[in-house]
């Protein structure tokens, strides 16, 4: 008889508490943005999964001990960066929270014995009775379905946070790689400056010994040589800092690679600002707001469902020991929503929804402003790099060669040589900075539009 009762209760509980809303947790995450989507990126291992759930194998990604390309640096960082890996584990944690949100309340089983003891009156003999009772909370108002929906959308927001961090890391690595390329070329430029300063000092020293020029010119040449040496030492320290900065993006304190391999002097025509603004739909900061608003609406629905009180269903069997009789017990309880109808929770969720709408508009304005600023930097660097390469550098090189040769022939003074040398190497350094600024701006624009600026070229 007790077994039959338990079977009936289980059937009732299953009927009143259906498995609702069990689909969202199995849905695929938001689609990655095109920028860097062809590269492997770390995704935390799911429970009972033997290999990492990722677009590539982390074990196959190793830092090179020789040269490193931009693609290799990006692959290393996307697989090994500690911050990105932390975002991925947050996604897994919210997946677990989604699973937990869809579970039923556990039933409660209880037993008690009543009327035990000895009576002082022979006419009043206690009648012991035992009760076995099973109770279950039945959530009404669709709470479980709405709770699972809200938590599943929170999981999707964690995916968007991961995707935003992936794009930011892609940009960070690209910009660090550009800094390293610039540092390497700056080091080469300063070493060439030192060699020319040494050659100039040697020629001046010979002419001083021959009595052709004043000894003061030898002092000037040596001062220029010392200044060139200082610039070379500074460039060396900046280069080492750039190497460490790049290695830090994949969690390495000491760089294992020797140098970066890439070409800074690779620029492409840039589209207009209007064309770029039309591509902002791929921006992860903007795309996530559709999920954010949906999650806040789901939170409103959840709070409204909490205004409906939950039903507690009870059932059991009672046995009277004196007679050997068994009786069934069925009961239910339902709170009366007289005072607390979750008014504050509902209003709070509605206010947060309104806040979300304002935050989305603010995000749209912020991204549009950032794109305008990045485009200004991009166009300025593009014009500067092109003008320096086509107009300034050829003339500076010709002037330096002419003045240097003229000094050997006694047609120009040392000050003319030093001035021509400063102009030439200053122009080269300015061109190098303009190229680096161009690629830095390209990386920033790509972060904002969520896709490559120009798939046909323009990569360092």
Short mmCIF file of N, CA, C and O in Angstrom, two decimals, residues 35-152:
data_model
loop_
_atom_site.label_atom_id
_atom_site.label_comp_id
_atom_site.label_asym_id
_atom_site.label_seq_id
_atom_site.Cartn_x
_atom_site.Cartn_y
_atom_site.Cartn_z
N UNK A 35 37.08 39.11 -37.40
CA UNK A 35 38.47 39.43 -37.12
C UNK A 35 39.13 38.32 -36.31
O UNK A 35 38.77 38.07 -35.17
N UNK A 36 40.09 37.65 -36.91
CA UNK A 36 40.84 36.61 -36.22
C UNK A 36 40.08 35.32 -36.02
O UNK A 36 40.55 34.44 -35.28
N UNK A 37 38.94 35.14 -36.68
CA UNK A 37 38.15 33.93 -36.47
C UNK A 37 38.81 32.69 -37.06
O UNK A 37 38.42 31.57 -36.74
N UNK A 38 39.81 32.89 -37.94
CA UNK A 38 40.50 31.75 -38.53
C UNK A 38 41.66 31.26 -37.68
O UNK A 38 42.34 30.29 -38.05
N UNK A 39 41.90 31.91 -36.54
CA UNK A 39 43.00 31.52 -35.66
C UNK A 39 42.49 30.71 -34.49
O UNK A 39 41.36 30.90 -34.03
N UNK A 40 43.30 29.80 -33.96
CA UNK A 40 42.88 29.02 -32.79
C UNK A 40 42.78 29.91 -31.55
O UNK A 40 43.62 30.79 -31.35
N UNK A 41 41.76 29.70 -30.75
CA UNK A 41 41.57 30.46 -29.52
C UNK A 41 41.17 29.50 -28.39
O UNK A 41 40.43 28.54 -28.65
N UNK A 42 41.63 29.77 -27.22
CA UNK A 42 41.37 28.87 -26.09
C UNK A 42 39.90 28.90 -25.68
O UNK A 42 39.30 29.97 -25.55
N UNK A 43 39.34 27.72 -25.51
CA UNK A 43 38.02 27.57 -24.91
C UNK A 43 38.14 26.52 -23.81
O UNK A 43 38.70 25.44 -24.04
N UNK A 44 37.63 26.84 -22.64
CA UNK A 44 37.79 25.96 -21.50
C UNK A 44 37.16 24.60 -21.76
O UNK A 44 36.16 24.48 -22.47
N UNK A 45 37.74 23.58 -21.18
CA UNK A 45 37.26 22.22 -21.34
C UNK A 45 35.91 22.06 -20.65
O UNK A 45 35.72 22.44 -19.52
N UNK A 46 34.99 21.46 -21.38
CA UNK A 46 33.68 21.17 -20.81
C UNK A 46 33.77 19.93 -19.93
O UNK A 46 34.67 19.10 -20.10
N UNK A 47 32.87 19.76 -18.97
CA UNK A 47 32.89 18.57 -18.13
C UNK A 47 32.80 17.29 -18.96
O UNK A 47 32.11 17.23 -19.97
N UNK A 48 33.56 16.28 -18.54
CA UNK A 48 33.60 14.96 -19.17
C UNK A 48 34.11 15.03 -20.60
O UNK A 48 33.86 14.14 -21.40
N UNK A 49 34.85 16.09 -20.91
CA UNK A 49 35.42 16.22 -22.25
C UNK A 49 36.90 15.91 -22.16
O UNK A 49 37.62 16.49 -21.36
N UNK A 50 37.40 15.02 -22.99
CA UNK A 50 38.77 14.55 -22.87
C UNK A 50 39.78 15.54 -23.43
O UNK A 50 40.89 15.64 -22.95
N UNK A 51 39.38 16.30 -24.45
CA UNK A 51 40.28 17.27 -25.04
C UNK A 51 39.69 18.65 -24.92
O UNK A 51 38.47 18.81 -24.83
N UNK A 52 40.52 19.71 -24.91
CA UNK A 52 39.99 21.07 -24.80
C UNK A 52 39.04 21.38 -25.93
O UNK A 52 39.29 21.08 -27.09
N UNK A 53 37.91 22.00 -25.56
CA UNK A 53 36.94 22.40 -26.57
C UNK A 53 37.40 23.72 -27.16
O UNK A 53 37.02 24.79 -26.71
N UNK A 54 38.22 23.67 -28.18
CA UNK A 54 38.80 24.87 -28.75
C UNK A 54 38.90 24.72 -30.25
O UNK A 54 38.71 23.66 -30.81
N UNK A 55 39.23 25.82 -30.89
CA UNK A 55 39.39 25.81 -32.33
C UNK A 55 40.76 25.30 -32.73
O UNK A 55 41.07 25.16 -33.90
N UNK A 56 41.59 25.01 -31.79
CA UNK A 56 42.92 24.49 -32.06
C UNK A 56 43.46 23.79 -30.85
O UNK A 56 42.87 23.81 -29.77
N UNK A 57 44.59 23.16 -30.97
CA UNK A 57 45.19 22.39 -29.89
C UNK A 57 46.24 23.26 -29.22
O UNK A 57 47.22 23.67 -29.83
N UNK A 58 46.06 23.52 -27.93
CA UNK A 58 47.00 24.38 -27.20
C UNK A 58 48.38 23.74 -27.15
O UNK A 58 49.40 24.43 -27.14
N UNK A 59 48.43 22.40 -27.10
CA UNK A 59 49.72 21.73 -27.03
C UNK A 59 50.54 21.95 -28.30
O UNK A 59 51.77 21.85 -28.29
N UNK A 60 49.86 22.21 -29.41
CA UNK A 60 50.56 22.41 -30.67
C UNK A 60 51.05 23.83 -30.84
O UNK A 60 51.74 24.13 -31.82
N UNK A 61 50.71 24.73 -29.94
CA UNK A 61 51.10 26.13 -30.04
C UNK A 61 52.29 26.38 -29.12
O UNK A 61 52.14 26.37 -27.90
N UNK A 62 53.43 26.59 -29.68
CA UNK A 62 54.65 26.78 -28.92
C UNK A 62 55.35 28.04 -29.40
O UNK A 62 55.37 28.34 -30.59
N UNK A 63 55.98 28.74 -28.48
CA UNK A 63 56.71 29.96 -28.83
C UNK A 63 57.97 29.61 -29.59
O UNK A 63 58.74 28.73 -29.20
N UNK A 64 58.21 30.31 -30.68
CA UNK A 64 59.39 30.08 -31.49
C UNK A 64 60.63 30.62 -30.79
O UNK A 64 60.58 31.63 -30.07
N UNK A 65 61.76 29.95 -31.00
CA UNK A 65 63.03 30.42 -30.45
C UNK A 65 63.81 31.24 -31.47
O UNK A 65 64.87 31.75 -31.15
N UNK A 66 63.30 31.33 -32.70
CA UNK A 66 63.96 32.13 -33.72
C UNK A 66 63.17 33.38 -34.01
O UNK A 66 63.01 34.26 -33.16
N UNK A 67 62.65 33.48 -35.21
CA UNK A 67 61.82 34.62 -35.58
C UNK A 67 60.34 34.29 -35.34
O UNK A 67 59.94 33.12 -35.37
N UNK A 68 59.56 35.30 -35.11
CA UNK A 68 58.13 35.13 -34.89
C UNK A 68 57.38 36.07 -35.82
O UNK A 68 57.76 37.24 -35.98
N UNK A 69 56.36 35.56 -36.48
CA UNK A 69 55.53 36.37 -37.36
C UNK A 69 54.31 36.87 -36.58
O UNK A 69 54.03 36.41 -35.47
N UNK A 70 53.59 37.78 -37.20
CA UNK A 70 52.39 38.30 -36.56
C UNK A 70 51.36 37.20 -36.33
O UNK A 70 50.75 37.11 -35.27
N UNK A 71 51.18 36.33 -37.31
CA UNK A 71 50.20 35.26 -37.17
C UNK A 71 50.59 34.30 -36.04
O UNK A 71 49.75 33.86 -35.28
N UNK A 72 51.87 34.00 -35.93
CA UNK A 72 52.33 33.13 -34.84
C UNK A 72 52.11 33.80 -33.49
O UNK A 72 51.69 33.15 -32.53
N UNK A 73 52.38 35.09 -33.41
CA UNK A 73 52.18 35.81 -32.15
C UNK A 73 50.70 35.84 -31.77
O UNK A 73 50.35 35.65 -30.59
N UNK A 74 49.84 36.04 -32.76
CA UNK A 74 48.40 36.05 -32.48
C UNK A 74 47.92 34.68 -32.00
O UNK A 74 47.14 34.57 -31.06
N UNK A 75 48.39 33.62 -32.67
CA UNK A 75 47.98 32.27 -32.28
C UNK A 75 48.45 31.94 -30.86
O UNK A 75 47.71 31.34 -30.07
N UNK A 76 49.67 32.33 -30.53
CA UNK A 76 50.18 32.10 -29.18
C UNK A 76 49.33 32.81 -28.13
O UNK A 76 48.95 32.22 -27.12
N UNK A 77 49.05 34.07 -28.38
CA UNK A 77 48.31 34.86 -27.40
C UNK A 77 46.88 34.35 -27.25
O UNK A 77 46.36 34.25 -26.13
N UNK A 78 46.22 34.04 -28.35
CA UNK A 78 44.82 33.60 -28.28
C UNK A 78 44.68 32.25 -27.59
O UNK A 78 43.61 31.94 -27.03
N UNK A 79 45.72 31.45 -27.59
CA UNK A 79 45.66 30.17 -26.90
C UNK A 79 46.15 30.24 -25.46
O UNK A 79 45.70 29.47 -24.61
N UNK A 80 47.07 31.15 -25.15
CA UNK A 80 47.74 31.09 -23.87
C UNK A 80 47.55 32.31 -22.98
O UNK A 80 47.99 32.31 -21.83
N UNK A 81 46.90 33.35 -23.48
CA UNK A 81 46.72 34.55 -22.65
C UNK A 81 45.88 34.24 -21.42
O UNK A 81 44.75 33.74 -21.54
N UNK A 82 46.38 34.51 -20.21
CA UNK A 82 45.64 34.15 -18.99
C UNK A 82 44.29 34.85 -18.86
O UNK A 82 43.32 34.25 -18.37
N UNK A 83 44.19 36.11 -19.28
CA UNK A 83 42.93 36.83 -19.15
C UNK A 83 41.86 36.23 -20.06
O UNK A 83 40.71 36.07 -19.64
N UNK A 84 42.22 35.89 -21.29
CA UNK A 84 41.25 35.28 -22.19
C UNK A 84 40.81 33.92 -21.67
O UNK A 84 39.63 33.56 -21.75
N UNK A 85 41.74 33.16 -21.12
CA UNK A 85 41.40 31.85 -20.57
C UNK A 85 40.44 32.00 -19.38
O UNK A 85 39.51 31.20 -19.21
N UNK A 86 40.62 33.06 -18.60
CA UNK A 86 39.72 33.30 -17.47
C UNK A 86 38.30 33.59 -17.96
O UNK A 86 37.32 33.11 -17.38
N UNK A 87 38.18 34.38 -19.02
CA UNK A 87 36.86 34.65 -19.59
C UNK A 87 36.20 33.36 -20.08
O UNK A 87 34.98 33.19 -19.95
N UNK A 88 36.99 32.46 -20.64
CA UNK A 88 36.44 31.20 -21.13
C UNK A 88 35.91 30.34 -19.98
O UNK A 88 34.85 29.71 -20.10
N UNK A 89 36.61 30.33 -18.86
CA UNK A 89 36.12 29.56 -17.71
C UNK A 89 34.86 30.18 -17.12
O UNK A 89 34.01 29.48 -16.56
N UNK A 90 34.72 31.49 -17.25
CA UNK A 90 33.47 32.13 -16.80
C UNK A 90 32.29 31.64 -17.64
O UNK A 90 31.18 31.45 -17.12
N UNK A 91 32.52 31.43 -18.92
CA UNK A 91 31.46 30.87 -19.78
C UNK A 91 31.04 29.50 -19.27
O UNK A 91 29.85 29.20 -19.16
N UNK A 92 32.02 28.66 -18.96
CA UNK A 92 31.70 27.32 -18.45
C UNK A 92 30.95 27.41 -17.12
O UNK A 92 30.02 26.63 -16.87
N UNK A 93 31.34 28.35 -16.28
CA UNK A 93 30.67 28.50 -14.99
C UNK A 93 29.20 28.87 -15.18
O UNK A 93 28.31 28.37 -14.48
N UNK A 94 28.93 29.74 -16.13
CA UNK A 94 27.54 30.14 -16.36
C UNK A 94 26.75 29.04 -17.06
O UNK A 94 25.54 28.98 -16.92
N UNK A 95 27.42 28.20 -17.81
CA UNK A 95 26.73 27.03 -18.35
C UNK A 95 26.28 26.12 -17.22
O UNK A 95 25.17 25.56 -17.25
N UNK A 96 27.15 25.97 -16.22
CA UNK A 96 26.77 25.17 -15.06
C UNK A 96 25.62 25.83 -14.31
O UNK A 96 24.71 25.15 -13.80
N UNK A 97 25.64 27.16 -14.22
CA UNK A 97 24.54 27.87 -13.57
C UNK A 97 23.23 27.68 -14.32
O UNK A 97 22.15 27.60 -13.72
N UNK A 98 23.32 27.60 -15.66
CA UNK A 98 22.12 27.35 -16.46
C UNK A 98 21.55 25.97 -16.16
O UNK A 98 20.33 25.80 -16.04
N UNK A 99 22.43 25.00 -16.03
CA UNK A 99 21.99 23.66 -15.66
C UNK A 99 21.30 23.66 -14.30
O UNK A 99 20.22 23.08 -14.12
N UNK A 100 21.91 24.36 -13.35
CA UNK A 100 21.36 24.40 -12.00
C UNK A 100 20.01 25.11 -11.97
O UNK A 100 19.10 24.71 -11.23
N UNK A 101 19.86 26.15 -12.80
CA UNK A 101 18.62 26.92 -12.79
C UNK A 101 17.43 26.11 -13.28
O UNK A 101 16.28 26.43 -12.96
N UNK A 102 17.67 25.05 -14.05
CA UNK A 102 16.57 24.28 -14.58
C UNK A 102 16.18 23.07 -13.75
O UNK A 102 15.27 22.33 -14.13
N UNK A 103 16.83 22.88 -12.61
CA UNK A 103 16.54 21.71 -11.79
C UNK A 103 15.31 21.93 -10.92
O UNK A 103 15.03 23.05 -10.48
N UNK A 104 14.59 20.84 -10.66
CA UNK A 104 13.44 20.88 -9.76
C UNK A 104 13.89 20.95 -8.30
O UNK A 104 15.00 20.54 -7.96
N UNK A 105 13.00 21.44 -7.44
CA UNK A 105 13.27 21.36 -6.01
C UNK A 105 13.26 19.90 -5.57
O UNK A 105 12.47 19.08 -6.07
N UNK A 106 14.12 19.58 -4.64
CA UNK A 106 14.13 18.22 -4.11
C UNK A 106 12.89 17.99 -3.24
O UNK A 106 12.48 18.88 -2.49
N UNK A 107 12.28 16.80 -3.36
CA UNK A 107 11.17 16.48 -2.45
C UNK A 107 11.68 16.30 -1.02
O UNK A 107 12.86 16.01 -0.79
N UNK A 108 10.79 16.49 -0.08
CA UNK A 108 11.14 16.34 1.35
C UNK A 108 10.35 15.17 1.92
O UNK A 108 9.13 15.07 1.73
N UNK A 109 11.07 14.31 2.58
CA UNK A 109 10.41 13.17 3.23
C UNK A 109 10.55 13.33 4.74
O UNK A 109 11.58 13.78 5.24
N UNK A 110 9.48 13.00 5.44
CA UNK A 110 9.49 13.14 6.90
C UNK A 110 8.70 12.02 7.55
O UNK A 110 7.82 11.41 6.95
N UNK A 111 9.02 11.75 8.79
CA UNK A 111 8.32 10.72 9.57
C UNK A 111 8.20 11.18 11.01
O UNK A 111 9.08 11.87 11.52
N UNK A 112 7.09 10.83 11.64
CA UNK A 112 6.95 11.16 13.06
C UNK A 112 6.07 10.11 13.72
O UNK A 112 5.25 9.44 13.09
N UNK A 113 6.29 9.96 15.01
CA UNK A 113 5.51 9.07 15.86
C UNK A 113 4.82 9.92 16.92
O UNK A 113 5.44 10.79 17.53
N UNK A 114 3.56 9.69 17.12
CA UNK A 114 2.78 10.48 18.06
C UNK A 114 2.16 9.57 19.12
O UNK A 114 2.02 8.36 18.94
N UNK A 115 1.73 10.22 20.26
CA UNK A 115 1.03 9.54 21.35
C UNK A 115 1.85 8.41 21.94
O UNK A 115 1.36 7.29 22.21
N UNK A 116 3.12 8.68 22.12
CA UNK A 116 3.95 7.70 22.81
C UNK A 116 4.01 8.04 24.29
O UNK A 116 3.97 9.21 24.68
N UNK A 117 4.10 7.07 25.12
CA UNK A 117 4.23 7.31 26.56
C UNK A 117 3.24 6.48 27.36
O UNK A 117 2.51 5.65 26.82
N UNK A 118 3.20 6.77 28.64
CA UNK A 118 2.35 6.03 29.58
C UNK A 118 1.35 6.99 30.21
O UNK A 118 1.72 8.05 30.69
N UNK A 119 0.07 6.61 30.22
CA UNK A 119 -0.96 7.47 30.80
C UNK A 119 -1.09 7.19 32.28
O UNK A 119 -0.97 6.05 32.74
N UNK A 120 -1.37 8.23 33.04
CA UNK A 120 -1.58 8.07 34.49
C UNK A 120 -2.94 7.47 34.80
O UNK A 120 -3.18 6.94 35.88
N UNK A 121 -3.88 7.57 33.86
CA UNK A 121 -5.22 7.04 34.08
C UNK A 121 -5.40 5.75 33.31
O UNK A 121 -5.08 5.69 32.11
N UNK A 122 -5.88 4.69 33.98
CA UNK A 122 -6.08 3.42 33.27
C UNK A 122 -7.17 3.51 32.21
O UNK A 122 -7.22 2.68 31.31
N UNK A 123 -8.05 4.51 32.33
CA UNK A 123 -9.11 4.66 31.33
C UNK A 123 -8.65 5.40 30.07
O UNK A 123 -9.38 5.50 29.11
N UNK A 124 -7.46 5.98 30.14
CA UNK A 124 -6.93 6.76 29.00
C UNK A 124 -5.60 6.17 28.57
O UNK A 124 -4.55 6.55 29.07
N UNK A 125 -5.65 5.23 27.67
CA UNK A 125 -4.44 4.56 27.17
C UNK A 125 -4.01 5.21 25.85
O UNK A 125 -4.82 5.34 24.93
N UNK A 126 -2.77 5.71 25.75
CA UNK A 126 -2.32 6.33 24.50
C UNK A 126 -2.42 5.37 23.33
O UNK A 126 -2.21 4.16 23.48
N UNK A 127 -2.78 5.95 22.18
CA UNK A 127 -2.87 5.16 20.94
C UNK A 127 -1.73 5.60 20.00
O UNK A 127 -1.86 6.58 19.27
N UNK A 128 -0.60 4.93 20.04
CA UNK A 128 0.53 5.35 19.19
C UNK A 128 0.15 5.32 17.71
O UNK A 128 -0.61 4.46 17.26
N UNK A 129 0.68 6.29 16.99
CA UNK A 129 0.46 6.35 15.54
C UNK A 129 1.71 6.90 14.85
O UNK A 129 2.36 7.79 15.37
N UNK A 130 2.02 6.32 13.72
CA UNK A 130 3.19 6.76 12.96
C UNK A 130 2.78 7.32 11.61
O UNK A 130 1.85 6.81 10.97
N UNK A 131 3.48 8.38 11.17
CA UNK A 131 3.14 9.03 9.89
C UNK A 131 4.40 9.13 9.02
O UNK A 131 5.45 9.59 9.49
N UNK A 132 4.27 8.70 7.78
CA UNK A 132 5.31 8.86 6.76
C UNK A 132 4.78 9.83 5.71
O UNK A 132 3.73 9.59 5.12
N UNK A 133 5.51 10.94 5.50
CA UNK A 133 4.98 12.02 4.66
C UNK A 133 6.01 12.46 3.63
O UNK A 133 7.20 12.55 3.92
N UNK A 134 5.56 12.75 2.41
CA UNK A 134 6.38 13.25 1.32
C UNK A 134 5.80 14.58 0.85
O UNK A 134 4.60 14.68 0.61
N UNK A 135 6.65 15.60 0.73
CA UNK A 135 6.18 16.91 0.28
C UNK A 135 7.06 17.42 -0.84
O UNK A 135 8.24 17.08 -0.93
N UNK A 136 6.47 18.23 -1.69
CA UNK A 136 7.19 18.76 -2.86
C UNK A 136 6.70 20.18 -3.14
O UNK A 136 5.50 20.44 -3.17
N UNK A 137 7.68 21.08 -3.36
CA UNK A 137 7.34 22.45 -3.76
C UNK A 137 7.10 22.45 -5.26
O UNK A 137 7.93 22.00 -6.05
N UNK A 138 5.95 22.94 -5.68
CA UNK A 138 5.60 23.06 -7.09
C UNK A 138 5.66 24.54 -7.46
O UNK A 138 4.86 25.35 -6.98
N UNK A 139 6.63 24.90 -8.30
CA UNK A 139 6.78 26.30 -8.71
C UNK A 139 5.69 26.64 -9.73
O UNK A 139 5.55 25.97 -10.76
N UNK A 140 4.95 27.67 -9.45
CA UNK A 140 3.89 28.14 -10.34
C UNK A 140 4.33 29.42 -11.04
O UNK A 140 5.28 30.08 -10.65
N UNK A 141 3.60 29.79 -12.07
CA UNK A 141 3.91 31.02 -12.80
C UNK A 141 5.05 30.86 -13.79
O UNK A 141 5.56 31.86 -14.31
N UNK A 142 5.49 29.62 -14.04
CA UNK A 142 6.59 29.39 -14.99
C UNK A 142 7.93 29.85 -14.48
O UNK A 142 8.80 30.24 -15.28
N UNK A 143 8.12 29.80 -13.16
CA UNK A 143 9.38 30.30 -12.59
C UNK A 143 10.60 29.58 -13.13
O UNK A 143 11.60 30.20 -13.47
N UNK A 144 10.52 28.25 -13.17
CA UNK A 144 11.71 27.50 -13.56
C UNK A 144 12.09 27.78 -15.01
O UNK A 144 13.27 27.96 -15.35
N UNK A 145 11.10 27.84 -15.88
CA UNK A 145 11.38 28.14 -17.28
C UNK A 145 11.99 29.53 -17.44
O UNK A 145 12.98 29.71 -18.15
N UNK A 146 11.42 30.51 -16.76
CA UNK A 146 11.91 31.88 -16.88
C UNK A 146 13.26 32.06 -16.20
O UNK A 146 14.09 32.84 -16.67
N UNK A 147 13.45 31.35 -15.10
CA UNK A 147 14.75 31.42 -14.43
C UNK A 147 15.85 30.85 -15.33
O UNK A 147 16.94 31.41 -15.46
N UNK A 148 15.55 29.72 -15.94
CA UNK A 148 16.52 29.11 -16.85
C UNK A 148 16.80 30.00 -18.05
O UNK A 148 17.94 30.11 -18.50
N UNK A 149 15.76 30.64 -18.57
CA UNK A 149 15.94 31.54 -19.71
C UNK A 149 16.84 32.71 -19.33
O UNK A 149 17.74 33.08 -20.10
N UNK A 150 16.60 33.31 -18.16
CA UNK A 150 17.41 34.45 -17.73
C UNK A 150 18.87 34.05 -17.53
O UNK A 150 19.79 34.77 -17.94
N UNK A 151 19.10 32.90 -16.92
CA UNK A 151 20.47 32.46 -16.68
C UNK A 151 21.15 32.06 -17.98
O UNK A 151 22.35 32.30 -18.17
N UNK A 152 20.40 31.44 -18.91
CA UNK A 152 20.98 31.08 -20.20
C UNK A 152 21.40 32.33 -20.97
O UNK A 152 22.45 32.34 -21.63
#
